[in-house]
Each structure stands twice: as C-alpha cells, then as structure tokens.
Short mmCIF file of C-alpha atoms in Angstrom, two decimals:
data_model
loop_
_atom_site.label_atom_id
_atom_site.label_comp_id
_atom_site.label_asym_id
_atom_site.label_seq_id
_atom_site.Cartn_x
_atom_site.Cartn_y
_atom_site.Cartn_z
CA MET A 1 -0.06 0.10 -0.06
CA THR A 2 1.45 3.33 -1.01
CA THR A 3 0.71 7.03 -0.80
CA SER A 4 -1.14 6.86 -4.15
CA THR A 5 -3.59 4.21 -2.61
CA PHE A 6 -4.46 6.79 0.08
CA THR A 7 -4.59 9.55 -2.60
CA ILE A 8 -7.09 7.57 -4.68
CA ALA A 9 -9.14 6.48 -1.58
CA GLY A 10 -9.25 10.19 -0.65
CA ARG A 11 -10.47 11.03 -4.00
CA ILE A 12 -13.23 8.56 -4.10
CA ILE A 13 -14.42 9.81 -0.70
CA ARG A 14 -14.50 13.40 -1.78
CA GLN A 15 -16.30 12.33 -5.02
CA LEU A 16 -19.02 10.69 -2.91
CA VAL A 17 -19.36 13.40 -0.48
CA ARG A 18 -19.74 16.02 -3.33
CA ASP A 19 -22.66 14.00 -4.76
CA ARG A 20 -25.30 14.57 -2.22
CA ARG A 21 -28.18 12.82 -3.91
CA THR A 22 -25.96 9.41 -4.02
CA ILE A 23 -25.20 9.91 -0.35
CA ALA A 24 -28.78 10.39 0.54
CA LEU A 25 -29.78 7.40 -1.46
CA LEU A 26 -27.04 5.28 0.17
CA VAL A 27 -28.39 6.01 3.50
CA LEU A 28 -32.11 6.02 2.84
CA VAL A 29 -32.42 2.99 0.56
CA PRO A 30 -31.10 0.43 3.12
CA LEU A 31 -33.29 1.96 5.82
CA VAL A 32 -36.37 1.58 3.60
CA ILE A 33 -35.44 -2.19 2.89
CA ALA A 34 -34.80 -2.66 6.53
CA SER A 35 -38.25 -0.99 7.53
CA LEU A 36 -39.95 -3.03 4.91
CA VAL A 37 -38.51 -6.38 6.24
CA GLY A 38 -39.32 -5.07 9.84
CA VAL A 39 -42.97 -4.40 9.21
CA SER A 40 -43.66 -7.32 6.93
CA ILE A 41 -42.55 -10.02 9.16
CA PRO A 42 -44.72 -10.17 12.33
CA ASP A 43 -42.69 -12.94 14.07
CA ARG A 44 -40.10 -11.28 16.40
CA ASN A 45 -37.91 -14.30 16.59
CA MET A 46 -37.85 -14.56 12.86
CA LEU A 47 -36.95 -10.92 12.61
CA ASP A 48 -34.06 -11.45 14.97
CA TYR A 49 -32.91 -14.45 12.78
CA ILE A 50 -33.20 -12.56 9.61
CA PHE A 51 -31.77 -9.10 10.20
CA PRO A 52 -28.07 -10.03 10.70
CA ALA A 53 -28.35 -11.73 7.30
CA ILE A 54 -29.88 -8.62 5.99
CA LEU A 55 -26.80 -6.57 7.12
CA ALA A 56 -24.56 -8.89 5.30
CA VAL A 57 -26.66 -8.87 2.12
CA LEU A 58 -26.98 -5.10 1.97
CA ILE A 59 -23.28 -4.59 2.36
CA LEU A 60 -22.51 -7.11 -0.53
CA PHE A 61 -25.18 -5.60 -2.67
CA PHE A 62 -24.05 -1.89 -2.26
CA GLY A 63 -20.43 -2.80 -2.43
CA PHE A 64 -20.63 -4.54 -5.61
CA LEU A 65 -23.13 -1.93 -7.22
CA LEU A 66 -21.21 1.10 -6.09
CA THR A 67 -17.79 -0.08 -7.13
CA GLY A 68 -19.01 -1.72 -10.35
CA ILE A 69 -20.65 1.43 -11.61
CA SER A 70 -17.78 3.69 -10.35
CA PHE A 71 -15.20 1.67 -12.05
CA LEU A 72 -17.26 1.56 -15.30
CA ARG A 73 -17.43 5.41 -15.19
CA GLU A 74 -13.82 5.70 -14.71
CA ARG A 75 -13.22 3.58 -17.76
CA SER A 76 -15.88 5.34 -20.08
CA GLN A 77 -14.86 8.94 -18.71
CA GLY A 78 -11.19 8.04 -19.73
CA THR A 79 -9.94 8.71 -16.22
CA LEU A 80 -8.69 5.17 -15.65
CA GLU A 81 -6.66 5.42 -18.91
CA ARG A 82 -5.16 8.75 -17.39
CA LEU A 83 -4.34 7.09 -14.17
CA LEU A 84 -2.88 4.05 -16.02
CA ALA A 85 -0.62 6.60 -17.89
CA SER A 86 0.58 7.93 -14.54
CA PRO A 87 3.09 6.52 -12.10
CA VAL A 88 0.41 4.54 -10.07
CA SER A 89 0.22 0.85 -10.11
CA LYS A 90 -2.71 -1.31 -10.72
CA PHE A 91 -2.81 -2.39 -7.11
CA ASP A 92 -2.84 1.32 -5.95
CA ILE A 93 -5.91 1.95 -8.08
CA VAL A 94 -7.82 -1.26 -6.87
CA GLY A 95 -6.57 -0.73 -3.27
CA GLY A 96 -7.55 2.91 -3.41
CA TYR A 97 -10.95 1.78 -4.52
CA LEU A 98 -11.14 -0.82 -1.52
CA LEU A 99 -10.26 1.79 1.21
CA GLY A 100 -12.52 4.42 -0.02
CA PHE A 101 -15.60 2.28 -0.41
CA LEU A 102 -14.93 0.30 2.85
CA LEU A 103 -15.22 3.51 4.64
CA PHE A 104 -18.67 3.93 3.18
CA ALA A 105 -19.46 0.26 3.82
CA LEU A 106 -18.62 0.79 7.43
CA LEU A 107 -20.80 4.03 7.80
CA GLN A 108 -23.62 2.39 6.08
CA THR A 109 -23.42 -0.78 8.40
CA LEU A 110 -23.43 1.53 11.45
CA ILE A 111 -26.42 3.47 10.25
CA ILE A 112 -28.48 0.15 9.52
CA PHE A 113 -27.29 -1.47 12.71
CA PHE A 114 -28.44 1.47 14.98
CA TYR A 115 -31.73 1.76 13.04
CA MET A 116 -32.21 -2.01 13.47
CA VAL A 117 -31.39 -1.96 17.02
CA TYR A 118 -32.98 1.37 18.25
CA VAL A 119 -35.80 1.86 15.88
CA LEU A 120 -36.92 -1.60 14.94
CA ASP A 121 -35.93 -3.03 18.25
CA ILE A 122 -33.94 -6.13 17.12
CA THR A 123 -32.04 -7.92 19.65
CA TYR A 124 -28.61 -9.05 19.32
CA ARG A 125 -25.71 -10.40 21.31
CA GLY A 126 -21.99 -9.97 20.61
CA GLU A 127 -19.75 -6.86 20.45
CA LEU A 128 -20.37 -4.13 17.86
CA TRP A 129 -16.60 -3.75 16.87
CA GLN A 130 -16.52 -7.41 15.96
CA ILE A 131 -19.67 -7.08 13.92
CA LEU A 132 -18.05 -4.00 12.07
CA VAL A 133 -14.90 -5.92 11.43
CA PHE A 134 -16.68 -8.86 9.86
CA GLN A 135 -18.89 -6.40 7.81
CA VAL A 136 -15.78 -4.78 6.54
CA LEU A 137 -14.44 -8.15 5.50
CA ILE A 138 -17.74 -8.97 3.50
CA GLY A 139 -17.39 -5.45 2.05
CA ALA A 140 -13.94 -6.04 0.93
CA GLY A 141 -15.04 -9.02 -1.04
CA ALA A 142 -17.96 -7.08 -2.57
CA VAL A 143 -15.83 -4.14 -3.55
CA CYS A 144 -13.24 -6.52 -5.44
CA LEU A 145 -16.02 -8.50 -6.84
CA GLY A 146 -17.44 -5.23 -8.36
CA THR A 147 -14.29 -4.14 -9.61
CA PHE A 148 -13.54 -7.52 -11.23
CA PHE A 149 -16.93 -7.74 -13.06
CA SER A 150 -16.80 -4.27 -14.24
CA VAL A 151 -14.05 -5.45 -16.54
CA PHE A 152 -16.71 -7.42 -18.45
CA ALA A 153 -19.28 -4.61 -18.62
CA ARG A 154 -19.19 -1.91 -21.40
CA ASN A 155 -21.95 0.12 -19.91
CA GLU A 156 -24.07 0.74 -16.86
CA PHE A 157 -26.84 -1.34 -18.33
CA GLN A 158 -24.51 -4.48 -18.76
CA MET A 159 -23.25 -3.77 -15.15
CA MET A 160 -26.81 -3.92 -13.73
CA GLN A 161 -27.32 -7.37 -15.43
CA PHE A 162 -24.62 -8.85 -13.31
CA ILE A 163 -26.82 -8.19 -10.29
CA PRO A 164 -29.28 -11.02 -11.03
CA LEU A 165 -26.20 -13.07 -12.03
CA VAL A 166 -23.77 -12.42 -9.34
CA ILE A 167 -25.70 -11.05 -6.33
CA VAL A 168 -29.26 -12.70 -6.39
CA PRO A 169 -28.13 -16.28 -6.39
CA GLN A 170 -26.06 -15.66 -3.34
CA ILE A 171 -29.04 -14.18 -1.76
CA PHE A 172 -31.13 -17.16 -2.32
CA LEU A 173 -28.55 -19.69 -1.39
CA CYS A 174 -26.81 -17.93 1.53
CA GLY A 175 -29.46 -18.99 4.06
CA LEU A 176 -31.14 -15.77 4.41
CA LEU A 177 -34.55 -17.23 3.65
CA TRP A 178 -34.03 -20.80 4.27
CA PRO A 179 -31.47 -22.77 6.17
CA VAL A 180 -28.56 -24.03 3.62
CA ASP A 181 -28.50 -27.48 5.34
CA GLN A 182 -32.24 -28.13 4.46
CA MET A 183 -31.74 -27.24 0.75
CA PRO A 184 -31.04 -29.99 -1.86
CA GLU A 185 -27.50 -31.34 -1.80
CA TYR A 186 -26.26 -29.89 -4.95
CA LEU A 187 -27.39 -26.41 -3.85
CA GLN A 188 -25.56 -26.89 -0.67
CA TRP A 189 -22.53 -27.73 -2.55
CA ALA A 190 -23.01 -24.63 -4.78
CA ALA A 191 -23.61 -22.51 -1.62
CA ARG A 192 -20.10 -23.51 -0.39
CA PHE A 193 -18.46 -21.65 -3.13
CA LEU A 194 -20.43 -18.29 -2.56
CA PRO A 195 -18.97 -15.70 -0.20
CA LEU A 196 -22.30 -14.51 1.10
CA THR A 197 -22.94 -17.97 2.63
CA TYR A 198 -19.88 -17.46 4.94
CA GLY A 199 -20.86 -13.95 5.44
CA VAL A 200 -24.25 -14.85 6.70
CA ASP A 201 -23.01 -17.80 8.88
CA GLY A 202 -20.41 -15.66 10.42
CA ILE A 203 -22.67 -12.57 11.22
CA ARG A 204 -25.33 -14.88 12.71
CA ALA A 205 -22.72 -16.54 14.91
CA LEU A 206 -21.75 -13.13 16.07
CA MET A 207 -24.96 -11.50 16.47
CA LEU A 208 -27.22 -14.34 17.51
CA GLU A 209 -24.99 -16.68 19.30
CA GLY A 210 -22.68 -14.01 20.77
CA GLN A 211 -19.63 -15.73 19.40
CA ASN A 212 -16.16 -13.88 18.93
CA LEU A 213 -14.26 -13.37 15.62
CA ALA A 214 -11.70 -16.11 16.80
CA ASP A 215 -14.78 -18.64 17.05
CA ILE A 216 -15.62 -17.96 13.53
CA GLY A 217 -12.16 -18.30 11.96
CA MET A 218 -13.19 -20.42 9.13
CA GLU A 219 -15.71 -17.77 7.93
CA VAL A 220 -13.09 -14.99 8.51
CA GLY A 221 -10.43 -17.08 6.56
CA VAL A 222 -12.71 -17.84 3.62
CA LEU A 223 -13.89 -14.35 3.29
CA GLY A 224 -10.39 -12.86 3.67
CA ALA A 225 -9.01 -15.32 1.08
CA PHE A 226 -11.88 -14.55 -1.43
CA ALA A 227 -11.16 -10.81 -1.08
CA VAL A 228 -7.32 -11.26 -1.59
CA VAL A 229 -7.95 -13.47 -4.61
CA LEU A 230 -10.42 -10.97 -6.15
CA LEU A 231 -8.10 -8.12 -5.49
CA VAL A 232 -5.36 -9.70 -7.34
CA LEU A 233 -7.70 -10.98 -10.16
CA ALA A 234 -9.23 -7.43 -10.35
CA SER A 235 -5.80 -5.76 -10.59
CA LEU A 236 -4.64 -8.17 -13.13
CA THR A 237 -7.63 -7.80 -15.37
CA LEU A 238 -7.66 -4.01 -15.04
CA ARG A 239 -7.54 -3.30 -18.81
CA ARG A 240 -5.56 -0.37 -19.91
CA SER A 241 -8.26 0.65 -22.16
CA SER A 242 -11.53 -0.62 -23.52
CA SER A 243 -10.09 -0.64 -27.05
CA GLY A 244 -6.57 -1.85 -26.38
CA MET B 1 18.44 22.74 -28.15
CA LYS B 2 18.04 22.61 -24.50
CA THR B 3 19.06 19.40 -22.74
CA LEU B 4 16.94 17.98 -19.87
CA THR B 5 18.51 18.21 -16.55
CA SER B 6 16.14 16.59 -14.06
CA ASP B 7 18.05 14.11 -11.79
CA ALA B 8 15.61 11.34 -12.81
CA VAL B 9 16.14 11.81 -16.38
CA PRO B 10 19.17 10.85 -18.33
CA ALA B 11 20.67 13.76 -20.41
CA VAL B 12 19.46 12.91 -23.97
CA THR B 13 18.94 15.20 -27.08
CA ALA B 14 16.23 13.06 -28.32
CA ALA B 15 13.01 13.24 -26.10
CA VAL B 16 11.50 10.42 -27.95
CA ALA B 17 13.11 7.89 -30.40
CA ILE B 18 10.84 5.46 -32.34
CA ASP B 19 12.18 2.72 -34.40
CA ASN B 20 10.11 0.46 -36.83
CA LEU B 21 7.01 0.71 -34.73
CA SER B 22 4.01 -1.30 -35.56
CA PHE B 23 0.63 -1.95 -33.89
CA ASN B 24 -2.59 -3.68 -34.71
CA TYR B 25 -6.17 -3.46 -33.45
CA GLY B 26 -7.10 -7.12 -34.11
CA ARG B 27 -6.37 -7.70 -37.84
CA LEU B 28 -6.28 -3.91 -38.59
CA ARG B 29 -2.69 -2.43 -38.90
CA VAL B 30 -3.01 0.95 -37.23
CA ILE B 31 0.61 1.77 -36.92
CA ASP B 32 2.97 0.46 -39.75
CA GLY B 33 6.70 0.38 -39.49
CA LEU B 34 6.88 4.01 -38.24
CA SER B 35 10.22 5.66 -37.13
CA LEU B 36 10.70 9.16 -35.90
CA GLU B 37 12.82 11.15 -33.54
CA VAL B 38 11.82 14.19 -31.47
CA GLY B 39 14.38 16.63 -30.26
CA ALA B 40 14.14 17.91 -26.79
CA GLY B 41 12.59 21.22 -26.09
CA THR B 42 10.54 21.43 -29.37
CA SER B 43 6.93 21.40 -30.23
CA PHE B 44 6.29 18.53 -32.42
CA GLY B 45 3.01 18.05 -34.28
CA LEU B 46 1.51 14.69 -35.52
CA LEU B 47 -0.90 15.91 -38.19
CA GLY B 48 -3.32 13.69 -40.05
CA PRO B 49 -7.03 13.02 -40.73
CA ASN B 50 -9.09 10.90 -38.24
CA GLY B 51 -8.01 7.35 -38.25
CA SER B 52 -4.53 8.09 -39.36
CA GLY B 53 -3.02 6.65 -36.08
CA LYS B 54 -2.13 9.75 -34.22
CA THR B 55 -4.01 8.87 -30.97
CA THR B 56 -2.74 5.27 -31.08
CA LEU B 57 0.86 6.59 -31.55
CA ILE B 58 0.45 8.68 -28.51
CA ARG B 59 -1.02 5.88 -26.53
CA LEU B 60 1.94 3.74 -27.47
CA MET B 61 4.36 6.58 -26.45
CA VAL B 62 2.74 7.06 -22.91
CA GLY B 63 2.82 3.33 -22.35
CA LEU B 64 -0.95 2.64 -22.38
CA LEU B 65 -0.34 0.13 -25.44
CA LYS B 66 2.33 -2.23 -26.09
CA PRO B 67 3.80 -2.25 -29.68
CA ALA B 68 3.25 -5.24 -31.69
CA GLY B 69 6.96 -4.54 -33.27
CA GLY B 70 9.74 -2.13 -32.94
CA THR B 71 10.79 -0.01 -30.00
CA ILE B 72 9.86 3.44 -28.32
CA HIS B 73 12.20 5.38 -26.06
CA CYS B 74 10.93 8.35 -24.17
CA LEU B 75 13.60 10.26 -22.32
CA GLY B 76 16.07 7.57 -23.04
CA ARG B 77 14.02 4.62 -21.74
CA PRO B 78 10.91 2.47 -22.76
CA PRO B 79 7.70 3.95 -21.33
CA SER B 80 6.66 2.34 -18.11
CA PRO B 81 4.67 3.44 -14.89
CA ALA B 82 8.09 4.05 -13.18
CA ARG B 83 9.01 6.38 -15.76
CA ALA B 84 5.67 8.12 -16.14
CA ARG B 85 6.57 10.73 -13.46
CA ASN B 86 8.48 12.74 -16.13
CA MET B 87 5.75 12.62 -18.70
CA GLY B 88 2.47 14.55 -18.74
CA TYR B 89 -0.41 13.27 -20.81
CA MET B 90 -3.66 15.12 -21.84
CA PRO B 91 -6.07 12.61 -23.50
CA GLN B 92 -8.36 13.73 -26.24
CA LEU B 93 -11.44 13.40 -24.02
CA PRO B 94 -11.04 15.79 -20.92
CA ALA B 95 -10.96 12.63 -18.59
CA LEU B 96 -11.79 14.55 -15.43
CA TYR B 97 -13.61 13.58 -12.19
CA GLN B 98 -16.96 15.41 -13.00
CA GLU B 99 -18.14 15.64 -9.23
CA LEU B 100 -14.91 17.07 -8.09
CA SER B 101 -14.00 20.93 -8.32
CA VAL B 102 -11.36 22.30 -10.76
CA GLU B 103 -9.00 22.63 -7.85
CA GLN B 104 -9.61 19.18 -6.48
CA ASN B 105 -9.10 17.48 -9.96
CA ILE B 106 -5.79 19.45 -10.51
CA GLU B 107 -4.61 18.73 -6.87
CA PHE B 108 -5.42 14.89 -7.22
CA PHE B 109 -3.10 14.68 -10.33
CA ALA B 110 -0.38 16.69 -8.42
CA ARG B 111 -0.43 14.14 -5.71
CA ILE B 112 -0.46 11.21 -8.12
CA TYR B 113 2.51 12.37 -9.94
CA GLY B 114 4.48 12.52 -6.76
CA MET B 115 4.13 16.14 -5.37
CA LYS B 116 4.29 15.39 -1.70
CA ASP B 117 5.19 18.74 -0.08
CA LYS B 118 1.85 20.11 0.77
CA ARG B 119 2.93 23.97 0.57
CA GLN B 120 4.71 23.51 -2.75
CA ARG B 121 1.85 21.51 -4.10
CA SER B 122 -0.85 23.99 -3.23
CA GLN B 123 1.23 26.95 -4.53
CA ARG B 124 1.69 25.05 -7.81
CA VAL B 125 -1.98 24.16 -8.00
CA GLU B 126 -2.94 27.76 -7.55
CA GLU B 127 -0.25 28.73 -10.27
CA VAL B 128 -1.70 26.28 -12.78
CA ILE B 129 -5.42 27.21 -12.02
CA ARG B 130 -4.45 30.84 -12.75
CA LEU B 131 -2.59 29.82 -15.86
CA VAL B 132 -5.46 28.21 -17.36
CA ASP B 133 -7.42 31.05 -16.33
CA LEU B 134 -10.03 29.36 -13.96
CA TRP B 135 -9.22 30.98 -10.76
CA SER B 136 -12.71 32.32 -10.32
CA ARG B 137 -14.36 28.87 -11.02
CA ARG B 138 -11.68 26.93 -8.86
CA LYS B 139 -14.29 25.60 -6.55
CA THR B 140 -16.95 24.67 -9.30
CA SER B 141 -17.61 21.05 -10.18
CA VAL B 142 -16.23 20.18 -13.44
CA LEU B 143 -19.74 18.87 -14.29
CA LYS B 144 -20.91 22.44 -14.52
CA LEU B 145 -18.12 23.78 -16.75
CA SER B 146 -18.20 24.38 -20.53
CA GLY B 147 -16.37 22.11 -22.93
CA GLY B 148 -13.42 24.74 -23.38
CA MET B 149 -13.22 25.07 -19.52
CA LYS B 150 -12.97 21.16 -19.10
CA GLN B 151 -10.25 21.33 -21.78
CA ARG B 152 -8.39 23.92 -19.73
CA VAL B 153 -8.64 21.75 -16.48
CA SER B 154 -7.42 18.86 -18.43
CA LEU B 155 -4.36 20.82 -19.64
CA GLY B 156 -3.94 21.95 -15.88
CA CYS B 157 -3.73 18.31 -14.78
CA ALA B 158 -1.34 17.26 -17.35
CA ILE B 159 1.27 20.05 -16.56
CA VAL B 160 0.88 20.45 -12.77
CA HIS B 161 3.92 18.26 -12.17
CA ARG B 162 5.95 20.12 -14.59
CA PRO B 163 6.86 17.27 -16.87
CA PRO B 164 9.84 17.68 -19.34
CA LEU B 165 7.92 15.61 -21.90
CA LEU B 166 4.26 16.37 -22.56
CA PHE B 167 1.74 14.57 -24.83
CA LEU B 168 -1.24 16.35 -25.83
CA ASP B 169 -3.94 14.60 -27.78
CA GLU B 170 -5.98 17.12 -29.92
CA PRO B 171 -5.73 19.72 -27.02
CA THR B 172 -7.45 22.52 -29.14
CA VAL B 173 -10.50 20.43 -30.36
CA GLY B 174 -13.62 22.37 -29.54
CA LEU B 175 -11.88 25.64 -28.54
CA ASP B 176 -12.80 28.94 -29.81
CA PRO B 177 -10.21 30.90 -31.61
CA GLU B 178 -9.36 33.21 -28.63
CA LEU B 179 -8.85 30.10 -26.36
CA ARG B 180 -6.83 28.35 -28.97
CA ALA B 181 -4.51 31.32 -29.14
CA HIS B 182 -4.29 31.27 -25.39
CA PHE B 183 -3.38 27.65 -25.33
CA TRP B 184 -0.71 28.17 -27.94
CA ARG B 185 0.85 31.03 -26.10
CA HIS B 186 1.19 28.81 -23.14
CA PHE B 187 2.62 25.83 -25.18
CA GLU B 188 5.27 28.24 -26.61
CA ASN B 189 6.13 29.28 -22.97
CA LEU B 190 6.61 25.61 -21.99
CA THR B 191 8.96 24.76 -24.94
CA ALA B 192 10.82 27.98 -24.16
CA ALA B 193 11.49 26.60 -20.65
CA GLY B 194 12.76 23.37 -22.23
CA THR B 195 9.63 21.08 -22.14
CA THR B 196 9.25 18.85 -25.15
CA LEU B 197 5.60 18.91 -26.53
CA ILE B 198 4.10 16.16 -28.84
CA ILE B 199 0.90 17.32 -30.05
CA SER B 200 -1.64 15.55 -32.28
CA SER B 201 -4.17 17.52 -34.35
CA HIS B 202 -6.07 17.41 -37.42
CA THR B 203 -6.26 21.21 -37.98
CA MET B 204 -3.61 22.99 -40.08
CA ASP B 205 -3.99 26.00 -37.77
CA ASP B 206 -2.31 24.00 -35.00
CA ALA B 207 0.30 22.69 -37.35
CA ALA B 208 1.51 26.11 -38.21
CA HIS B 209 2.47 26.64 -34.60
CA CYS B 210 4.62 23.56 -34.31
CA ARG B 211 8.35 23.71 -34.84
CA GLN B 212 8.62 20.27 -36.50
CA LEU B 213 5.68 18.18 -38.03
CA VAL B 214 4.98 14.65 -39.45
CA PHE B 215 2.10 14.16 -41.77
CA MET B 216 0.50 10.85 -40.94
CA ARG B 217 -1.88 8.74 -43.06
CA GLN B 218 -2.84 5.03 -42.58
CA GLY B 219 -0.39 4.51 -39.77
CA LYS B 220 2.67 5.82 -41.69
CA ILE B 221 4.59 9.14 -41.93
CA ILE B 222 4.19 10.59 -45.35
CA ALA B 223 6.36 13.57 -44.71
CA LYS B 224 8.23 15.37 -42.06
CA GLY B 225 9.95 18.74 -41.64
CA SER B 226 9.30 22.30 -40.29
CA PRO B 227 6.04 23.85 -41.51
CA ALA B 228 8.15 26.19 -43.89
CA GLU B 229 9.94 23.16 -45.18
CA LEU B 230 6.82 21.16 -45.98
CA GLN B 231 5.19 24.15 -47.60
CA ALA B 232 8.32 24.75 -49.64
CA ALA B 233 8.33 21.09 -50.79
CA THR B 234 5.32 21.62 -52.84
CA GLY B 235 7.34 24.03 -55.21
CA ASP B 236 4.35 26.46 -54.82
CA GLY B 237 5.37 29.66 -53.05
CA CYS B 238 1.83 30.33 -52.01
CA ALA B 239 0.96 26.88 -50.71
CA SER B 240 -0.71 26.42 -47.29
CA LEU B 241 -0.05 23.58 -45.00
CA GLU B 242 -3.26 21.95 -46.16
CA ASP B 243 -1.90 22.25 -49.76
CA ALA B 244 1.39 20.68 -48.58
CA PHE B 245 -0.64 17.71 -46.93
CA LEU B 246 -2.66 17.06 -50.11
CA TYR B 247 0.59 17.38 -52.22
CA PHE B 248 2.22 14.57 -50.14
CA ILE B 249 -0.87 12.43 -50.36
CA ARG B 250 -0.92 12.87 -54.08
CA LYS B 251 2.72 12.25 -54.40
CA GLY B 252 1.69 8.66 -53.73
CA LYS B 253 3.85 7.44 -50.91
CA VAL B 254 0.52 6.02 -49.48
CA PRO B 255 -2.40 5.56 -51.68
CA THR B 256 -5.61 7.39 -50.75
CA GLY B 257 -8.83 5.76 -50.26
CA ASP B 258 -10.02 7.49 -53.65
CA ASP B 259 -7.35 6.00 -55.70
#
C-alpha cells in the first residue's frame, strides 16, 4: 500500500461526499429495505434471525453495485486510462477503491445497525466492533467483486445485468430465507463456493450466538481469502483501455 | 536545443526515439513500421486525418499500449509506470472527475504524480489554475463547466507536475479561436522553458504553430519537416499547410482511399 492508494481512496470519498443525492440514497435505501422487512414479518424471533443476514446482504449488494458502476465510469470517462498513464500501479488503483468504499460500507453498516437496534428493536448479542470488522471483510469481497466484474461490462446497463447473475443467486443460497442445510444437496454444494454464505453464517454466529471473531475463524479466513484472490484478479484484469 | 537536466532523467537530446514501430487492433494494422525522432525542447506536431493513427501513436508513447513490433524510447527509456513521473498526458477526452471541483482535480493529479510537499503543491496548483484562467471557477464542479473550460482543467492536470515531456492529444478540439491562441501562447512558453511537446491535431491551424511536423496517413509518416519546409516542398510559393498535406498524399507514398 503506497501514498497513491490513500490519494485515490481520498479522491473517491471526496467524489461521493460531493454527490449529495447519491449519499442520501445510500443512507435511505437500506433503511427503507430494513423498514419493509421489519414491518412485513410479524414474528419477532424470525426478525432477529433474518436481520443479521440482511446486514450482510446489503453490504454485499451496495459494495458490488457502487464499485462496479464507479469503475465503469472511470473507464468510460477516460480517467482510468489517464491514471494508467501515470506513475500509479494497478494495485494502487484497486487498493484505493477498496479503502474508499470500505469507509462507506462501514458507515452504512453503522446506520443500518443502529436503525435496526434502536428503531426496529432487534435484539442481538456479541460486540459491535467485531460485527463491524466482519462487515468490512464482506465489504472488501464485494468491492473486489464489483471491480472484477466491471471489466466485463461496457456500460451501466450491462453492469446492472450482473446483479441478477452475481448477487441474487447468493441471496437465495446464503441461508437468508431458508437454512442451507435443508436445501437439496447440489445447492448446498454450490452455496459452499459463494462468499455470502460464509458472510451470513459468520454474522449470525456473532449477533445471534454472541460468538467472537476467533470462534468463526473459518468464515473470516474464507472471506479474507476470497477478497485477496479477487483483489489480485481485479488488478490483473484492469484493462488499460476498452479498445486496447 | 536545450538538454533536460532533471535528476531522474538521463541527459538525452532526443526526447522520443521510435524505431520501426507497428501496432494492430485485431487484424487492422494501425501503426505500420513507423520511425521518428523528436528533439528535446521542441513542439512536435502529429498531423493527419481521423483514423491516421495519431492517438494510437500517443497511447503507445505514454505506455498505454504495447507495440506489436519495434521500439519506443521516451527520455532515453521505454515507457513504463516508473518513468511516467517525467511525462504529462492530456487525453483527447477531458478525462476528469466530474463531481470534483477544478482545484480538486488538479490537486489529485499533482499528488498522483508525486508532489508530496503540501505547501509547494498548493502553490503550484494555484499557479496552474491561474495559468488556465479558471481561478474564479476553482471551487466549481467540473460537471458544471463548459467544454472549453474542461479542456483547460485537463491541460492543468497534465502540466501540474512540470513534466519535461508532454503529450497532448488534440488539445485544441472544440476551443474557440481566442482560447486556442491562449493555449498556444502557453505551449510556446513551455517549450521556451525546455519542455518537449508532442501534439496531435487534424487542424492545419495547430500545425502552423509547431516547430516540427509529421504528416500521418494510414499509420505511416508521409512527410516530415518544419511547416515552412513542408510548404516549400510543394514548389508552390503560396502553398498552405493544407496544400502541402494534399501534395504529399498525391505524391503517392501512401495511396489514398479514392485511388
């Protein structure tokens, strides 16, 4: 990680902060979704069970979407090419994105978390800092996933098509709606390769069972490895230009 | 001819040396066995119609594309991210961060190009904003600027780190005559200070300002020389640069599409 990584992260934060409408949507949309879930499920125990998973799903969804679209714009506006003609490395660029968007992921998690606990009255166990650290880990994977898939999209429409392809199957198979171990065996097998499955298992262990990060070492390890592999892939596939 | 003296840059008289360069987009040969040498501290124009390979050549020189064959040396070495600090690049599109202000865009590129000292950096950013005549708009988002203003911000981003070698890809496209004259005054000041400028353009107005020119067509150089030399080569004392370009096409070194 070099000075350029922090410079790029700082620029991303400044860009988002100056785009007030996007900031407002980033805060409001997850709250609307959380409220909808909160009022549509009358069973309190069910709500307590579902909300940790919602936290993990939202971070994956927004991390993927925001980074994917931002990277795509960086390509179409020519700024990525300009950066690649400068002294920064590809790792600086992807690393800068990672840092910049993780800060937003963290803020978004905090807002949703306090809304769930204090407005929707969701009960949880475990420590807040551990929940945040784990969320950041899911967010890191989401940001790298978004960066990586943006390579395959030429415009925003195509990037949006990746949501039903990359994110929605993970939501169905992660155990948010139905426990993974009660799914058909081949789906259980598929779920084992999807990061959100580990994200949901981990966050439930932290928030429902009051476990520590050390207790969910496998989930932390898999998500960390997933983020690192995608970071390398995203950096290596960072095309210098759309036509080159 | 001025020799570059920056510590990181070897003392060379040729700012750019290209030998037998070729590049293809798929099956299409875009640069075809091109060789040229650009002396340091000069303004060097790449002139040619759209699709003649000017932008591709610039992207090869700044290291964005890898040659299919031949060699490129910029300031004595092949282009690479490690050497990019001594080069400035203004792409054809303004390529700016739309949400950020004029000042934030230029400051970002100053940082990226290694200007670490905060005081020196902010002084230089201010100097550049005044130079491109946008001081009153320095806090405005680029999104709200006119096309010409965006071009000026883009130029500011390319020159903020005082590169000894500057690549400008059609920098005057879309500028009104007054602004074009303003840009050229600045380019002449840069070359007077020892900067090497490589400028692509398809307007003969830009060509007339360059000290050295190459006419390009279909990825090849069809003529090179100073504007006066190229005009004189036509044998017509009243020939314009446009006449000279047409003369070299007709001379048949590279067949035209109409032939």
